Short mmCIF file of C-alpha atoms in Angstrom, two decimals:
data_model
loop_
_atom_site.label_atom_id
_atom_site.label_comp_id
_atom_site.label_asym_id
_atom_site.label_seq_id
_atom_site.Cartn_x
_atom_site.Cartn_y
_atom_site.Cartn_z
CA MET A 325 -106.13 20.85 -11.39
CA VAL A 326 -103.74 19.28 -13.73
CA PRO A 327 -103.19 15.56 -13.56
CA VAL A 328 -99.66 14.78 -12.89
CA HIS A 329 -98.24 11.43 -13.74
CA CYS A 330 -95.44 9.63 -12.10
CA HIS A 331 -92.95 10.51 -14.96
CA THR A 332 -93.66 14.06 -14.69
CA LEU A 333 -93.47 15.09 -11.28
CA GLN A 334 -91.31 17.65 -10.05
CA LYS A 335 -88.52 17.42 -7.54
CA MET A 336 -90.14 16.50 -4.13
CA ALA A 337 -88.96 16.80 -0.35
CA GLY A 338 -89.79 14.77 2.26
CA VAL A 339 -90.76 16.24 5.31
CA GLY A 340 -90.96 13.88 8.82
CA GLY A 341 -92.95 11.27 6.91
CA ARG A 342 -94.98 13.74 4.31
CA ALA A 343 -93.87 15.12 1.40
CA VAL A 344 -94.54 18.42 -0.18
CA GLN A 345 -94.67 19.82 -3.71
CA ALA A 346 -95.93 22.81 -5.91
CA GLN A 347 -98.82 22.35 -7.92
CA PRO A 348 -100.10 24.53 -10.77
CA ILE A 349 -103.85 25.38 -11.16
CA HIS A 350 -105.37 26.31 -14.54
CA TRP A 351 -108.44 28.42 -14.85
CA GLY A 352 -110.63 25.34 -16.28
CA ASP A 353 -109.57 23.66 -12.94
CA THR A 354 -111.71 26.09 -10.84
CA CYS A 355 -114.04 27.78 -13.15
CA THR A 356 -117.18 25.65 -11.60
CA PRO A 357 -117.72 24.46 -8.29
CA TRP A 358 -118.04 21.08 -10.20
CA ASP A 359 -115.01 21.34 -11.86
CA LEU A 360 -113.19 22.31 -8.31
CA ILE A 361 -114.41 19.27 -7.34
CA TYR A 362 -113.65 17.00 -9.78
CA GLY A 363 -109.89 18.70 -9.79
CA ILE A 364 -109.67 18.21 -6.10
CA LEU A 365 -110.15 14.36 -6.42
CA LYS A 366 -107.93 14.05 -9.53
CA MET A 367 -105.18 15.80 -7.92
CA ALA A 368 -105.87 13.81 -4.70
CA ASP A 369 -105.35 10.59 -6.92
CA SER A 370 -102.45 11.86 -9.24
CA THR A 371 -100.51 13.55 -6.27
CA GLN A 372 -99.96 10.21 -4.24
CA ALA A 373 -96.81 9.83 -6.31
CA VAL A 374 -95.62 12.94 -4.45
CA TRP A 375 -95.27 10.42 -0.99
CA TYR A 376 -94.46 7.41 -2.64
CA LEU A 377 -91.39 8.94 -4.49
CA ALA A 378 -90.11 11.15 -2.05
CA ASP A 379 -86.10 11.24 -1.36
CA GLY A 380 -85.22 8.59 1.04
CA GLN A 381 -88.57 6.56 1.06
CA PRO A 382 -87.68 2.78 1.44
CA ALA A 383 -88.13 0.02 -0.90
CA GLU A 384 -91.37 -1.17 0.95
CA VAL A 385 -93.04 2.29 -0.26
CA ALA A 386 -92.08 1.84 -3.77
CA ALA A 387 -93.87 -1.41 -3.72
CA LEU A 388 -96.96 0.20 -2.56
CA GLN A 389 -96.34 2.72 -5.07
CA SER A 390 -96.37 0.04 -7.48
CA VAL A 391 -99.98 -1.25 -6.25
CA TRP A 392 -101.17 1.98 -6.19
CA TYR A 393 -100.05 2.71 -9.98
CA THR A 394 -100.99 -0.71 -11.43
CA GLY A 395 -103.40 -2.78 -9.20
CA SER A 396 -105.74 -0.52 -7.16
CA VAL A 397 -108.68 1.24 -7.00
CA THR A 398 -110.08 3.90 -5.08
CA ARG A 399 -112.58 2.81 -2.66
CA MET A 400 -113.74 6.08 -0.90
CA ASN A 401 -112.77 9.92 -0.97
CA THR A 402 -113.77 12.26 1.74
CA VAL A 403 -113.00 15.98 0.79
CA ARG A 404 -113.19 19.11 3.07
CA ILE A 405 -113.31 22.35 0.91
CA HIS A 406 -112.49 25.62 2.59
CA ALA A 407 -112.39 28.09 -0.28
CA ARG A 408 -115.25 28.48 -2.91
CA HIS A 409 -114.01 27.97 -6.55
CA THR A 410 -113.70 31.92 -7.15
CA GLU A 411 -111.21 32.20 -4.30
CA TRP A 412 -108.29 29.50 -5.52
CA PRO A 413 -105.02 30.72 -6.64
CA THR A 414 -102.99 29.63 -9.59
CA GLU A 415 -100.55 27.83 -7.70
CA LEU A 416 -100.74 25.53 -4.61
CA GLU A 417 -98.40 23.68 -2.22
CA VAL A 418 -99.64 20.08 -1.69
CA GLU A 419 -98.82 18.19 1.59
CA VAL A 420 -99.35 14.23 1.21
CA TRP A 421 -98.53 11.06 3.42
CA CYS A 422 -99.91 7.72 4.41
CA SER A 423 -102.36 7.78 7.46
CA ARG A 424 -103.62 4.24 7.50
CA VAL A 425 -102.34 0.83 6.43
CA GLY A 426 -104.55 -2.45 6.44
CA ALA A 427 -104.55 -5.67 5.24
CA SER A 428 -105.58 -4.89 1.77
CA SER A 429 -106.49 -1.25 1.63
CA TRP A 430 -104.53 1.90 2.76
CA ASP A 431 -105.46 5.87 3.43
CA MET A 432 -103.56 8.77 1.96
CA SER A 433 -104.18 12.24 3.58
CA GLN A 434 -103.41 15.49 1.65
CA ILE A 435 -103.77 19.49 2.46
CA LEU A 436 -103.95 21.88 -0.62
CA ARG A 437 -102.68 25.07 0.74
CA ARG A 438 -102.01 28.47 -1.00
CA ARG A 439 -98.55 29.04 -1.90
CA GLY A 440 -96.97 32.12 -0.50
CA VAL A 441 -96.61 34.03 2.89
CA ASP A 442 -100.28 32.92 4.44
CA GLY A 443 -100.16 29.61 3.41
CA ALA A 444 -104.02 29.01 3.70
CA THR A 445 -105.71 25.75 3.55
CA LEU A 446 -108.00 25.52 0.83
CA ALA A 447 -108.85 21.93 0.84
CA GLU A 448 -108.00 18.51 2.63
CA VAL A 449 -108.49 15.09 1.49
CA VAL A 450 -108.55 11.54 2.95
CA THR A 451 -108.70 8.78 0.01
CA THR A 452 -108.99 5.13 0.82
CA MET A 453 -107.43 2.96 -1.63
CA VAL A 454 -107.64 -0.82 -2.06
CA SER A 455 -105.39 -3.32 -3.66
CA VAL A 456 -107.19 -5.45 -6.32
CA ASP A 457 -106.72 -8.32 -8.59
CA ALA A 458 -106.79 -8.06 -12.31
CA SER A 459 -110.79 -7.94 -12.37
CA LEU A 460 -110.75 -4.89 -10.34
CA THR A 461 -113.17 -6.55 -7.91
CA LYS A 462 -111.49 -8.51 -5.67
CA ALA A 463 -109.26 -7.12 -2.70
CA VAL A 464 -105.55 -8.72 -2.37
CA PRO A 465 -103.19 -8.53 0.58
CA LEU A 466 -100.83 -5.44 0.53
CA PRO A 467 -96.85 -6.37 0.47
CA ASN A 468 -94.79 -5.87 3.27
CA THR A 469 -96.99 -3.53 5.29
CA ASP A 470 -95.48 -3.89 8.62
CA ARG A 471 -92.71 -1.83 7.45
CA VAL A 472 -95.15 0.89 5.83
CA ARG A 473 -97.26 1.25 8.78
CA THR A 474 -93.96 2.49 10.78
CA LEU A 475 -93.96 5.74 8.51
CA VAL A 476 -98.08 6.19 8.96
CA ASN A 477 -98.86 9.67 10.41
CA PRO A 478 -102.32 10.72 11.67
CA PRO A 479 -105.02 11.45 9.12
CA VAL A 480 -105.44 14.82 8.29
CA PHE A 481 -109.04 14.51 9.87
CA ALA A 482 -111.00 11.32 11.22
CA VAL A 483 -112.83 9.45 8.93
CA PRO A 484 -115.22 6.86 10.84
CA ARG A 485 -114.80 3.27 10.35
CA ALA A 486 -118.30 2.85 9.28
CA ALA A 487 -117.96 5.70 6.20
CA ARG A 488 -115.95 2.79 4.82
CA ALA A 489 -118.65 0.01 4.62
CA PRO A 490 -120.66 -0.16 1.55
CA PRO A 491 -123.84 1.95 1.49
CA GLY A 492 -126.36 -0.86 2.21
CA ASP A 493 -129.54 0.64 3.02
CA ALA A 494 -129.89 2.71 -0.32
CA PRO A 495 -131.70 4.51 -1.73
CA GLY A 496 -129.99 7.79 -0.20
CA SER A 497 -128.53 6.06 2.67
CA ALA A 498 -130.08 6.14 6.28
CA MET A 499 -128.77 9.40 6.36
CA HIS A 500 -132.27 11.04 5.19
CA ARG A 501 -134.30 7.89 6.20
CA GLY A 502 -137.99 8.44 5.35
CA ALA A 503 -137.29 11.82 3.46
CA PRO A 504 -138.76 12.20 0.10
CA SER A 505 -136.54 10.87 -2.38
CA PHE A 506 -136.33 12.19 -6.50
CA SER A 507 -135.23 9.44 -8.99
CA PHE A 508 -134.20 9.61 -12.57
CA GLU A 509 -132.53 7.07 -14.88
CA ARG A 510 -129.44 7.51 -17.33
CA ARG A 511 -127.07 5.57 -19.43
CA VAL A 512 -123.56 6.13 -18.85
CA ALA A 513 -121.73 8.06 -22.14
CA LEU A 514 -118.38 7.12 -23.23
CA VAL A 515 -117.22 10.48 -22.07
CA ASP A 516 -118.12 9.59 -18.45
CA THR A 517 -115.62 6.84 -18.30
CA ASP A 518 -111.74 6.62 -18.07
CA ALA A 519 -108.86 4.64 -19.57
CA PHE A 520 -110.03 1.59 -17.59
CA GLY A 521 -113.31 1.78 -19.02
CA HIS A 522 -115.33 2.73 -16.15
CA VAL A 523 -116.71 5.27 -14.28
CA ASN A 524 -114.04 6.56 -11.96
CA ASN A 525 -114.46 8.07 -8.69
CA ALA A 526 -113.46 11.86 -9.86
CA LYS A 527 -115.96 11.02 -12.83
CA TRP A 528 -118.71 10.21 -9.84
CA SER A 529 -118.34 13.72 -8.54
CA PHE A 530 -119.41 15.11 -11.76
CA LEU A 531 -122.63 12.71 -11.96
CA GLY A 532 -123.34 13.42 -8.31
CA CYS A 533 -123.41 17.26 -9.45
CA GLU A 534 -125.57 16.62 -12.43
CA ALA A 535 -127.69 14.88 -9.92
CA VAL A 536 -128.11 17.64 -7.83
CA HIS A 537 -129.16 19.98 -10.88
CA GLU A 538 -131.81 17.21 -11.91
CA ALA A 539 -132.94 17.29 -8.36
CA CYS A 540 -133.32 21.27 -8.15
CA ALA A 541 -134.96 21.33 -11.62
CA GLY A 542 -137.31 18.59 -10.22
CA GLY A 543 -138.09 21.22 -7.26
CA TRP A 544 -136.95 18.45 -4.99
CA LEU A 545 -134.29 20.97 -3.10
CA GLY A 546 -136.53 23.82 -2.66
CA ALA A 547 -138.47 25.63 -5.19
CA ASP A 548 -135.94 28.53 -5.58
CA THR A 549 -132.80 26.44 -4.90
CA ASP A 550 -130.00 27.59 -7.72
CA PRO A 551 -127.70 24.20 -8.35
CA LYS A 552 -124.56 26.30 -8.85
CA ALA A 553 -125.32 28.18 -5.65
CA LEU A 554 -125.83 25.10 -3.55
CA LEU A 555 -122.75 23.41 -5.16
CA SER A 556 -120.75 26.56 -4.51
CA SER A 557 -121.42 26.28 -0.59
CA VAL A 558 -120.74 22.59 -0.35
CA THR A 559 -117.84 22.24 2.41
CA SER A 560 -117.61 18.31 2.04
CA VAL A 561 -117.60 15.73 -0.44
CA ARG A 562 -117.78 12.01 0.44
CA LEU A 563 -117.88 9.20 -1.98
CA ASP A 564 -118.68 5.78 -1.38
CA TYR A 565 -117.46 3.75 -4.51
CA VAL A 566 -118.33 0.18 -4.38
CA GLY A 567 -119.14 -0.82 -7.98
CA GLN A 568 -118.55 -0.13 -11.76
CA LEU A 569 -120.12 0.94 -14.52
CA THR A 570 -119.24 1.07 -18.03
CA PRO A 571 -120.61 2.87 -21.37
CA LYS A 572 -124.32 2.09 -22.42
CA GLN A 573 -125.06 0.72 -19.27
CA SER A 574 -128.06 1.96 -17.63
CA TYR A 575 -128.19 3.33 -13.94
CA CYS A 576 -130.68 4.69 -11.31
CA CYS A 577 -129.93 8.15 -9.39
CA THR A 578 -132.09 8.55 -6.36
CA VAL A 579 -131.44 11.96 -4.46
CA THR A 580 -132.55 13.03 -0.76
CA SER A 581 -131.94 15.58 1.47
CA ASP A 582 -132.37 17.22 4.87
CA ALA A 583 -134.96 19.46 3.64
CA ALA A 584 -137.91 19.32 5.86
CA SER A 585 -140.52 19.55 2.76
CA LYS A 586 -140.38 20.74 -0.52
CA GLY A 587 -139.46 24.67 -0.94
CA GLU A 588 -136.78 24.52 1.81
CA ALA A 589 -133.03 24.64 0.68
CA PRO A 590 -130.92 21.66 1.81
CA THR A 591 -127.72 21.66 3.82
CA SER A 592 -127.14 17.95 3.26
CA VAL A 593 -127.90 16.20 -0.09
CA VAL A 594 -127.38 12.14 -0.81
CA CYS A 595 -127.08 11.04 -4.40
CA HIS A 596 -127.15 7.16 -4.67
CA PHE A 597 -126.38 5.58 -7.89
CA ALA A 598 -127.50 1.81 -8.52
CA SER A 599 -127.34 -0.20 -11.35
CA SER A 600 -130.44 -1.17 -13.40
CA GLY A 601 -130.65 -4.37 -11.25
CA GLY A 602 -130.72 -2.52 -8.02
CA ASP A 603 -126.98 -3.27 -7.17
CA PRO A 604 -125.17 -0.53 -5.16
CA ILE A 605 -122.39 1.58 -7.39
CA CYS A 606 -121.67 4.88 -5.76
CA THR A 607 -122.89 7.17 -3.38
CA VAL A 608 -121.97 10.97 -3.29
CA TYR A 609 -122.49 12.81 -0.13
CA PHE A 610 -122.64 16.75 -0.07
CA ASP A 611 -123.08 18.97 2.72
CA THR A 612 -122.45 22.90 3.53
CA GLN A 613 -121.79 22.59 7.45
CA ALA A 614 -118.57 24.68 8.13
CA TYR A 615 -115.46 22.42 9.25
CA PRO A 616 -112.19 23.75 10.82
CA ALA A 617 -109.14 24.09 8.33
CA HIS A 618 -105.43 23.03 9.29
CA THR A 619 -103.45 26.60 9.61
CA ALA A 620 -100.06 24.94 9.44
CA SER A 621 -98.22 21.82 8.46
CA LEU A 622 -99.05 18.74 10.58
#
């Protein structure tokens, strides 16, 4: 999906505390399953502005938009995907709203729909943002949260509070405790980083997909498991993003799955990334279970 910056947004309309906007898609945004996941995450970031800048929003929302644009980091994304990368159209309708406000963090919910008569839901996203200081590492209080809380609507789906906690028991997290794991080491490339000089949440999805490929090549996700086929069947992706890496830094990735043994294709995979010193950086969760999709505007 095409990254859209605040100054290039089309005219938007607020609908009951939510905002809706048309969004074009290019072939390169959906040509592979990893491009689709990355594109959804980039859209989840850039189109938050649709809600912040919607007609009639109070000044407190503009203040939150300023925090988002200049003083925040993405803490977590949870994505549910309802159409494979080969099934996406060339234009979407994006509905976005604020679904939680805390002391220093807030959640944004989004529904990505096919434009047209059927309006089929293609993906849903809940993103947790954290207000931070100039170091991008220390949380700071949000301004005027009481007024913004009056504009909150229910999330597109529930995200357990526990999912917002740092993944403390890595490698692999408790999801697959005791399961065999596959590990490898890499260095961060310049092209893995963004304008802030670190690996951002969307780029971590690329590294997670690459980790699935590495584990498949090593035979740890089934002897005959094709990584593209596995990633094409993914219906949910969650990124717990708790640290930072910059170019030339080394990291270790540990991959676990729910496969009972070698040779069995998994239905869920966890890729845990840690610094060379063992500090958790990001955990990417993939699963293939079916989730219900919203069929109409909330």
